[in-house]
Coordinates of C-alpha atoms in Angstrom, one line a residue:
M200 CA 43.9 119.7 114.0
H201 CA 44.5 116.1 114.9
T202 CA 48.0 114.6 114.7
L203 CA 48.5 110.9 114.1
L204 CA 51.3 109.2 116.2
N205 CA 53.2 106.3 114.7
V206 CA 54.1 103.8 117.3
S207 CA 56.5 101.1 116.4
S208 CA 56.9 97.7 118.1
S209 CA 59.5 97.1 120.8
P210 CA 62.3 97.6 121.4
H211 CA 62.0 101.4 121.6
M212 CA 65.5 102.0 122.7
R213 CA 68.1 101.7 119.9
D214 CA 71.8 101.8 119.9
K215 CA 74.3 102.2 117.1
N216 CA 76.5 99.5 118.5
T217 CA 76.3 96.0 117.0
I218 CA 77.9 92.7 117.8
Q219 CA 80.5 93.4 115.2
T220 CA 81.4 96.9 116.5
I221 CA 81.6 95.7 120.1
M222 CA 83.9 92.8 119.1
L223 CA 86.0 95.1 117.0
D224 CA 86.5 97.3 120.0
V225 CA 87.6 94.2 122.0
I226 CA 90.1 93.2 119.3
I227 CA 91.5 96.8 119.4
A228 CA 91.8 96.5 123.2
L229 CA 93.7 93.2 122.8
I230 CA 96.3 94.6 120.4
P231 CA 98.7 95.8 123.2
V232 CA 98.6 92.3 124.7
I233 CA 99.1 90.7 121.3
L234 CA 102.1 92.9 120.5
T235 CA 103.6 92.2 124.0
S236 CA 103.2 88.5 123.6
I237 CA 104.9 88.6 120.2
Y238 CA 107.7 90.7 121.6
Y239 CA 108.4 88.3 124.4
F240 CA 107.7 84.9 122.7
G241 CA 108.5 85.8 119.1
N242 CA 107.2 83.9 116.1
D243 CA 105.8 81.2 118.4
A244 CA 103.2 83.6 119.7
L245 CA 102.3 84.9 116.2
I246 CA 101.8 81.3 115.0
L247 CA 99.8 80.3 118.0
I248 CA 97.4 83.2 117.7
G249 CA 97.1 82.8 114.0
V250 CA 96.3 79.1 114.2
S251 CA 93.9 79.6 117.1
V252 CA 91.9 82.4 115.4
S253 CA 91.8 80.7 112.0
S254 CA 90.7 77.4 113.6
C255 CA 87.9 79.0 115.6
V256 CA 86.6 80.9 112.5
F257 CA 86.8 77.7 110.4
F258 CA 84.9 75.6 112.9
E259 CA 82.1 78.2 113.3
Y260 CA 81.8 78.6 109.5
I261 CA 81.7 74.8 108.9
W262 CA 79.1 74.2 111.6
Q263 CA 76.8 76.9 110.3
K264 CA 77.2 75.7 106.7
I265 CA 76.4 72.1 107.6
F266 CA 73.3 73.0 109.6
G267 CA 72.0 75.6 107.2
Q268 CA 72.4 78.5 109.6
K269 CA 73.2 82.0 108.8
V270 CA 77.0 82.4 108.7
T271 CA 78.0 84.9 111.3
V272 CA 81.8 84.7 111.3
L273 CA 82.0 88.4 110.3
D274 CA 80.6 89.4 113.7
L275 CA 84.1 88.7 114.9
S276 CA 83.0 86.7 118.0
A277 CA 85.0 83.6 116.8
V278 CA 88.0 85.8 116.3
I279 CA 87.8 87.0 120.0
T280 CA 87.5 83.4 121.2
G281 CA 90.5 82.4 119.1
I282 CA 92.6 85.2 120.6
L283 CA 91.6 84.5 124.2
L284 CA 92.2 80.8 123.7
A285 CA 95.7 81.5 122.5
F286 CA 96.3 83.8 125.5
N287 CA 95.5 80.8 127.7
L288 CA 98.2 78.6 126.1
P289 CA 102.0 78.4 126.6
S290 CA 104.0 79.4 123.6
Q291 CA 105.5 75.9 123.2
V292 CA 102.2 74.1 122.9
P293 CA 101.9 71.9 119.7
V294 CA 99.7 73.2 116.9
Y295 CA 97.4 70.2 117.0
T296 CA 96.6 71.1 120.6
V297 CA 95.5 74.5 119.6
V298 CA 93.2 73.1 116.9
V299 CA 91.6 70.7 119.4
G300 CA 91.0 73.6 121.8
A301 CA 89.4 75.6 119.1
F302 CA 87.0 72.7 118.3
V303 CA 86.0 72.4 122.0
A304 CA 85.5 76.2 122.4
I305 CA 83.5 76.7 119.2
I306 CA 81.6 73.5 118.6
L307 CA 81.1 71.9 122.0
V308 CA 80.8 75.0 124.2
K309 CA 79.3 77.6 121.8
Q310 CA 77.5 76.1 118.8
C311 CA 76.1 73.1 120.5
F312 CA 74.2 75.4 122.8
G313 CA 72.8 77.7 120.1
G314 CA 75.7 80.0 119.2
I315 CA 76.6 83.4 120.4
G316 CA 74.6 84.5 123.4
Q317 CA 73.5 81.0 124.3
N318 CA 76.5 79.4 125.8
F319 CA 76.6 79.3 129.6
L320 CA 80.3 78.8 130.0
N321 CA 83.2 80.8 128.7
P322 CA 84.4 79.0 125.5
A323 CA 88.1 79.8 125.8
L324 CA 88.4 78.9 129.4
T325 CA 86.5 75.7 129.0
A326 CA 88.8 74.7 126.2
R327 CA 91.8 75.5 128.3
I328 CA 90.6 73.2 131.1
F329 CA 89.8 70.5 128.6
L330 CA 93.3 70.7 127.2
L331 CA 94.9 70.7 130.7
L332 CA 93.1 67.4 131.3
V333 CA 93.9 65.8 127.9
Y334 CA 97.4 67.2 127.3
P335 CA 98.8 68.0 130.7
V336 CA 102.5 67.8 129.7
Q337 CA 102.1 70.0 126.7
M338 CA 99.9 72.5 128.5
T339 CA 102.5 72.9 131.3
D340 CA 105.5 73.3 129.1
F341 CA 106.8 76.8 129.7
S342 CA 110.0 77.1 127.8
A343 CA 111.1 73.6 128.7
E344 CA 110.1 73.6 132.4
I345 CA 107.9 71.0 133.9
L346 CA 105.5 72.6 136.4
T347 CA 104.5 69.6 138.5
D348 CA 106.6 68.0 141.3
I349 CA 107.8 64.7 139.9
S350 CA 109.3 61.6 141.3
M351 CA 110.4 58.4 139.5
D352 CA 112.1 55.2 140.3
I353 CA 115.5 54.6 138.8
V354 CA 116.9 51.1 138.3
A355 CA 119.2 50.8 141.3
S356 CA 121.7 48.0 142.0
A357 CA 123.6 49.6 144.9
T358 CA 123.8 47.4 148.0
I359 CA 123.9 48.3 151.7
E360 CA 127.7 47.6 151.7
N361 CA 128.1 50.2 149.0
D362 CA 126.3 52.7 151.1
A363 CA 128.5 51.9 154.1
V364 CA 131.6 52.8 152.2
T365 CA 130.8 56.4 151.8
G366 CA 127.7 57.1 153.8
A367 CA 125.9 57.9 150.5
T368 CA 122.4 56.6 150.2
T369 CA 120.4 55.5 147.2
T370 CA 117.0 57.1 146.9
E371 CA 114.3 57.8 144.4
I372 CA 115.0 60.7 142.1
D373 CA 113.2 63.9 143.2
L374 CA 113.6 66.2 140.2
L375 CA 112.6 69.6 141.4
S376 CA 110.6 71.6 139.0
G377 CA 107.8 74.1 138.7
A378 CA 109.8 77.2 139.7
T379 CA 107.5 79.4 137.7
P380 CA 106.4 82.7 139.3
L381 CA 103.0 81.3 140.4
V382 CA 104.6 78.2 142.0
L383 CA 107.2 80.4 143.7
L384 CA 104.4 82.6 145.0
D385 CA 102.4 79.6 146.1
N386 CA 105.4 78.5 148.1
N387 CA 105.8 82.0 149.5
D388 CA 109.3 82.2 147.9
I389 CA 109.1 86.0 147.5
E390 CA 112.9 86.4 147.2
N391 CA 113.2 84.4 144.0
L392 CA 110.2 86.0 142.3
P393 CA 110.8 88.3 139.4
S394 CA 111.0 92.0 140.2
M395 CA 107.7 93.9 140.3
I396 CA 108.7 95.8 137.1
D397 CA 109.2 92.5 135.3
A398 CA 105.9 91.2 136.6
M399 CA 104.1 94.4 135.4
T400 CA 105.7 94.5 132.0
G401 CA 105.5 90.8 131.3
N402 CA 109.2 89.9 131.4
I403 CA 108.3 86.5 133.0
T404 CA 107.4 83.0 132.0
G405 CA 103.7 82.0 131.5
T406 CA 101.0 81.7 128.9
L407 CA 100.8 84.4 126.2
G408 CA 98.1 86.4 128.1
E409 CA 99.7 86.1 131.5
T410 CA 102.7 88.3 130.8
S411 CA 102.1 92.0 130.7
A412 CA 99.7 93.5 133.3
L413 CA 100.3 97.0 131.9
A414 CA 99.3 95.9 128.4
I415 CA 96.1 94.4 129.7
L416 CA 95.2 97.5 131.7
L417 CA 95.8 99.6 128.7
G418 CA 93.2 97.5 126.8
G419 CA 90.9 97.7 129.7
L420 CA 91.0 101.5 129.8
Y421 CA 90.1 101.5 126.1
L422 CA 87.1 99.3 126.7
L423 CA 85.9 101.5 129.6
Y424 CA 86.3 104.6 127.3
K425 CA 84.2 102.9 124.6
Q426 CA 81.7 101.8 127.2
V427 CA 82.0 98.2 126.1
I428 CA 82.5 97.1 129.7
T429 CA 81.9 98.8 133.1
W430 CA 84.3 99.0 136.0
H431 CA 82.4 96.9 138.4
I432 CA 83.6 93.4 137.5
P433 CA 87.3 94.2 137.0
V434 CA 87.6 96.3 140.1
F435 CA 85.7 94.0 142.4
Y436 CA 87.5 90.8 141.1
I437 CA 91.0 92.2 141.2
G438 CA 90.3 94.1 144.4
T439 CA 89.0 90.9 146.1
I440 CA 92.1 89.0 145.2
F441 CA 94.4 91.9 146.3
I442 CA 92.7 92.4 149.6
S443 CA 92.5 88.7 150.4
A444 CA 96.2 88.1 149.5
T445 CA 97.3 91.2 151.4
L446 CA 95.5 90.1 154.5
Y447 CA 97.1 86.6 154.1
G448 CA 100.7 87.5 153.3
G449 CA 101.2 91.2 153.2
L450 CA 101.2 94.0 150.7
T451 CA 104.0 92.5 148.5
T452 CA 102.2 89.2 148.3
G453 CA 98.9 91.0 147.4
L454 CA 100.6 92.9 144.5
Y455 CA 102.2 89.8 143.1
H456 CA 98.9 87.9 143.3
I457 CA 97.3 90.4 140.9
M458 CA 100.3 90.9 138.7
L459 CA 101.1 87.2 138.1
G460 CA 99.1 84.6 136.4
G461 CA 95.9 85.3 134.5
V462 CA 94.2 87.6 137.1
M463 CA 94.4 90.8 134.9
L464 CA 93.4 89.0 131.7
A465 CA 90.5 87.4 133.5
G466 CA 89.3 90.6 135.2
V467 CA 89.3 92.7 132.0
F468 CA 88.5 90.3 129.2
M469 CA 87.2 86.9 130.6
L470 CA 84.8 87.8 133.4
T471 CA 83.3 90.7 131.4
D472 CA 81.9 88.4 128.7
Y473 CA 78.3 89.5 128.2
T474 CA 76.9 86.0 127.7
T475 CA 78.3 84.3 130.9
T476 CA 77.9 87.1 133.4
P477 CA 74.9 88.4 135.4
M478 CA 72.5 90.9 133.9
T479 CA 72.4 93.4 136.9
V480 CA 75.2 95.5 138.4
K481 CA 74.5 94.0 141.8
G482 CA 74.7 90.5 140.3
Q483 CA 78.0 91.3 138.6
I484 CA 79.5 92.5 141.8
I485 CA 78.5 89.3 143.6
F486 CA 79.8 87.4 140.6
A487 CA 83.2 89.2 140.6
I488 CA 83.7 88.9 144.4
G489 CA 82.8 85.2 144.2
A490 CA 85.3 84.6 141.4
G491 CA 88.0 86.6 143.3
L492 CA 87.6 84.6 146.5
L493 CA 87.6 81.3 144.6
T494 CA 90.8 82.3 142.8
F495 CA 92.5 83.2 146.1
V496 CA 91.4 79.9 147.7
F497 CA 92.6 77.9 144.7
R498 CA 96.0 79.6 144.7
V499 CA 96.7 79.4 148.4
F500 CA 94.9 76.3 149.6
S501 CA 95.0 73.9 146.7
A502 CA 97.6 72.0 144.7
Y503 CA 96.7 74.1 141.6
P504 CA 98.1 77.6 142.0
A505 CA 96.7 78.9 138.7
G506 CA 93.1 78.7 139.7
V507 CA 91.7 81.5 137.7
S508 CA 90.1 79.3 135.0
Y509 CA 88.3 77.1 137.5
S510 CA 87.0 80.0 139.6
I511 CA 85.5 81.7 136.5
L512 CA 83.8 78.5 135.3
F513 CA 82.4 77.9 138.8
M514 CA 80.9 81.3 138.8
N515 CA 79.6 80.9 135.2
L516 CA 77.5 78.0 136.5
A517 CA 76.2 80.2 139.3
V518 CA 75.0 83.0 137.0
P519 CA 71.4 81.7 136.5
L520 CA 71.0 81.5 140.3
I521 CA 72.5 85.0 140.7
D522 CA 70.1 86.4 138.1
R523 CA 67.2 84.7 139.7
F524 CA 68.0 86.1 143.1
V525 CA 69.4 89.5 142.2
Y526 CA 67.2 91.4 139.9
N527 CA 65.7 94.8 139.3
R528 CA 62.2 94.5 140.7
V529 CA 59.5 95.8 138.4
F530 CA 57.4 98.5 140.0
G531 CA 54.6 96.8 141.8
G532 CA 56.2 93.4 141.5
E533 CA 56.4 91.0 144.5
K534 CA 59.6 90.7 146.6
R535 CA 61.4 87.5 147.1
G536 CA 61.2 86.0 150.6
I537 CA 63.9 84.8 152.9
K538 CA 63.0 81.2 152.2
E539 CA 63.6 81.7 148.5
A540 CA 67.0 83.3 149.2
L541 CA 68.0 80.4 151.4
K542 CA 66.9 77.9 148.8
L543 CA 69.0 79.6 146.1
G544 CA 72.0 79.8 148.4
M545 CA 71.7 76.1 149.2
M546 CA 71.4 75.3 145.5
M547 CA 74.6 77.2 144.8
G548 CA 76.4 75.4 147.6
I549 CA 75.3 72.0 146.4
M550 CA 76.4 72.9 142.9
A551 CA 79.9 74.0 144.2
L552 CA 80.3 70.8 146.1
I553 CA 79.3 68.7 143.0
C554 CA 81.9 70.6 140.9
A555 CA 84.6 70.2 143.5
G556 CA 83.8 66.5 143.7
V557 CA 84.0 66.1 140.0
L558 CA 87.4 67.9 139.9
S559 CA 88.6 65.6 142.7
I560 CA 87.6 62.5 140.9
V561 CA 89.2 63.7 137.7
N562 CA 92.4 64.6 139.5
F563 CA 92.4 61.2 141.3
V564 CA 92.0 59.3 137.9
T565 CA 94.4 61.4 135.9
A566 CA 97.2 62.0 138.4
P567 CA 98.9 58.6 138.1
I568 CA 98.7 58.8 134.3
I569 CA 100.3 62.3 134.2
Q570 CA 102.9 61.1 136.7
G571 CA 103.8 58.1 134.6
K572 CA 104.1 60.2 131.4
I573 CA 106.4 62.7 133.1
S574 CA 108.5 59.9 134.7
I575 CA 109.1 58.3 131.4
E576 CA 110.2 61.7 129.9
E577 CA 112.6 62.4 132.7
N578 CA 114.0 58.9 132.8
S579 CA 114.8 59.2 129.1
T580 CA 116.5 62.5 129.7
L581 CA 119.2 60.8 131.8
F582 CA 120.0 58.4 129.0
E583 CA 120.1 61.3 126.5
L584 CA 122.7 63.1 128.6
N585 CA 124.8 59.9 128.9
F586 CA 123.9 57.5 126.1
Y587 CA 126.7 55.1 127.1
A588 CA 124.9 54.1 130.3
E589 CA 122.6 51.0 130.5
E590 CA 121.2 52.0 133.9
F591 CA 121.4 54.8 136.5
V592 CA 121.6 54.7 140.2
E593 CA 120.9 57.9 142.2
V594 CA 123.3 58.7 145.0
A595 CA 122.7 61.6 147.4
F596 CA 125.8 63.3 148.9
D597 CA 125.4 65.3 152.1
D598 CA 128.5 67.5 152.0
G599 CA 126.8 70.7 152.8
E600 CA 125.4 71.2 149.3
E601 CA 123.0 68.1 149.2
R602 CA 124.3 67.0 145.8
Q603 CA 122.3 64.6 143.7
V604 CA 124.3 62.5 141.3
F605 CA 123.0 59.8 139.0
I606 CA 125.8 57.2 138.4
G607 CA 125.6 55.7 134.9
T608 CA 126.9 52.1 134.5
S609 CA 127.3 49.7 131.6
N610 CA 128.3 46.0 132.2
G611 CA 128.8 46.9 135.9
K612 CA 131.4 49.6 135.1
Y613 CA 131.1 53.4 135.5
V614 CA 130.6 55.2 132.2
G615 CA 129.6 58.6 133.4
A616 CA 127.3 60.6 135.6
V617 CA 124.4 63.1 135.5
V618 CA 124.6 65.8 138.2
K619 CA 121.6 67.7 139.4
I620 CA 122.6 71.3 140.2
V621 CA 120.9 74.6 140.9
S622 CA 122.4 78.0 139.9
Q623 CA 121.2 81.5 140.5
G624 CA 120.2 83.2 137.2
Y625 CA 119.1 86.8 136.4
V626 CA 115.5 86.3 137.7
G627 CA 115.7 83.3 139.9
P628 CA 117.1 79.8 140.4
I629 CA 118.0 77.6 137.3
D630 CA 117.5 74.0 138.1
M631 CA 119.4 71.8 135.6
L632 CA 121.0 68.4 134.9
V633 CA 124.6 68.1 133.6
G634 CA 125.8 65.0 131.8
I635 CA 129.5 64.0 132.3
D636 CA 131.3 61.0 130.7
N637 CA 134.0 58.8 132.2
E638 CA 136.7 61.2 130.9
N639 CA 135.0 64.1 132.6
L640 CA 133.8 65.7 129.3
V641 CA 130.4 67.3 129.3
T642 CA 127.9 65.2 127.3
G643 CA 125.0 67.7 127.5
I644 CA 122.8 69.8 129.8
Y645 CA 119.0 69.8 130.4
F646 CA 117.0 72.5 132.2
L647 CA 114.4 71.2 134.6
S648 CA 113.0 74.6 135.5
H649 CA 113.8 78.3 135.5
T650 CA 112.2 81.7 135.7
E651 CA 114.4 83.6 133.3
S652 CA 113.0 86.3 131.0
A653 CA 110.8 84.8 128.2
R654 CA 112.5 86.6 125.3
F655 CA 116.1 86.7 126.6
G656 CA 117.4 84.4 129.3
A657 CA 114.9 81.6 128.5
N658 CA 116.6 81.2 125.1
M659 CA 119.2 79.1 127.0
V660 CA 116.9 76.2 126.5
N661 CA 117.5 76.4 122.7
D662 CA 119.6 73.7 121.1
D663 CA 122.1 76.1 119.6
F664 CA 123.1 77.2 123.1
K665 CA 123.0 73.8 124.8
N666 CA 124.9 72.0 122.0
Q667 CA 128.0 74.2 122.8
F668 CA 128.6 72.2 125.9
I669 CA 128.8 68.8 124.3
N670 CA 132.2 67.2 124.4
R671 CA 133.8 70.2 126.1
K672 CA 136.4 70.2 128.8
T673 CA 136.1 72.3 131.8
P674 CA 136.7 74.9 133.1
L675 CA 134.5 76.7 130.5
I676 CA 134.5 80.4 130.1
V677 CA 132.0 82.9 128.6
T678 CA 132.7 84.8 125.4
K679 CA 130.8 87.5 123.5
T680 CA 132.4 86.4 120.2
E681 CA 132.4 83.0 118.4
A682 CA 133.2 80.3 120.8
K683 CA 136.5 78.3 120.6
D684 CA 137.9 75.4 122.6
N685 CA 136.6 75.9 126.1
E686 CA 134.5 79.0 125.4
I687 CA 130.7 79.3 125.4
S688 CA 129.0 82.1 123.5
I689 CA 126.5 84.1 125.5
V690 CA 122.7 83.9 125.1
A691 CA 121.9 87.2 123.3
G692 CA 121.2 89.9 125.9
S693 CA 121.6 87.5 128.8
T694 CA 125.2 87.6 130.1
I695 CA 124.1 86.9 133.7
T696 CA 122.0 83.9 132.7
T697 CA 124.9 82.5 130.6
N698 CA 127.4 82.9 133.4
A699 CA 125.1 81.1 135.8
V700 CA 124.7 78.1 133.5
V701 CA 128.5 77.9 132.7
S702 CA 129.3 78.2 136.4
A703 CA 126.9 75.4 137.2
V704 CA 128.5 73.1 134.5
N705 CA 132.0 73.9 135.8
E706 CA 130.9 73.2 139.4
A707 CA 129.2 69.9 138.4
V708 CA 132.3 68.5 136.6
E709 CA 134.6 69.7 139.3
F710 CA 132.5 67.8 141.9
I711 CA 132.8 64.6 139.9
K712 CA 136.5 65.0 139.2
N713 CA 137.8 65.9 142.7
N714 CA 135.3 64.7 145.3
K715 CA 136.7 61.7 147.3
N716 CA 133.2 60.4 148.1
V717 CA 132.3 60.3 144.4
E718 CA 135.5 58.4 143.6
D719 CA 134.7 55.8 146.3
V720 CA 131.2 55.3 144.9
I721 CA 132.6 54.9 141.4
K722 CA 135.1 52.3 142.6
S723 CA 132.3 50.5 144.4
F724 CA 130.5 50.1 141.0
G725 CA 133.6 48.4 139.5
G726 CA 135.6 51.5 138.6
W727 CA 135.9 53.2 135.2
Q728 CA 135.2 51.5 131.9

């Protein structure tokens, strides 16, 4: 008896997984990170994620409708892009910035190249870098800190004779900022970094997805269990950074390098993107090691300590070359020669040089613009803290504390001052400005930078806390009840942070009231108005 065999066309291997089921697993894996970000950043995180996801879905739907394509928003890929984009943004970023980022990610990076599976760059990370270039101030606003070192000229009218009176010197303002964990790590300031427990649980400043390493690892374990990803890319990427940083600065430095910033998020959710990673295991290992080395180099040897995004995009561009060089040879197929390998290596090197050159040009062009915008903002802050002043002159006092005081004058008379002072908070230093009028009343406070806990101590930047200081006499004291007279109510759950701020304000006013050098400088400007 003859049996007929029915042979179907390829593919002959079938899998129950679909794009939708895979994306759903990724969303489930992201839930711990979503909940952690909402816990630390509150409604800001919820709104940011909601706007990002809805914008990405909207732009994909509109594009496919306009061009008569099959609508694929139900495959959930746009939802994933929206979540990952939100995770790469600070909680304080304006809503319009999120919408612009979603447009870049979905339309320019994904749909313009053919939709899912066709883009050669990671959409969320490309959008992040675009936003950093276009909206640098908004993208570096971590709970009211400014992350770049800034310097601005203040209108100064002090003469050499004035300086000779007290020995004080007039200089440019050098407002210290950028004391976020990554910048502290870049400066090897290990002592002021948050504790390892805070770094692991996410009790630090940063973007939504940079906070909790434990939540990210929990999601990664789920993806490994569901076989959505393999262990090769996360382990080799994170391991490369850890080993490099440990050899460079020791075990503690190595641990902080993988716990802080976007390393964990990148290793588990960004680098494992199917479309923008090599097809073979060997290629993925090369890809991960390359990204890890680039991340370490960016963090340690460049002016941009958060180099995860750039390192991933560089390696995304190298994927075609890796796939061409590292492949599973078909039985009987020819081997690649040494000349071909050298050729491909040279091409990758040239590509890296071109990318580095483009970034250098962009930085050269945009740096003065960014500097100017920040200078304007900081200059206006001085006048907000003392609106009686028509101009400010910065005077540096070297009395063991290296005080910086900005003397405010109107019609040549002293009307108040702004004192720059640093106090030790719960996590690290709090760098702030204190406004004082000519009757030694506090006119306001402004935080330049801090590393306090995102959900607790960082609430000191809110107006309801800062406004308590306005028109108050010192010494101020901290109370856990409703504030009266010279009392300041604590920031909820942050007694140490509140005490640090109040102590700094008291110290600043005391310095203006009782320092003989300050009095001499004030007299040199015509005395009190």
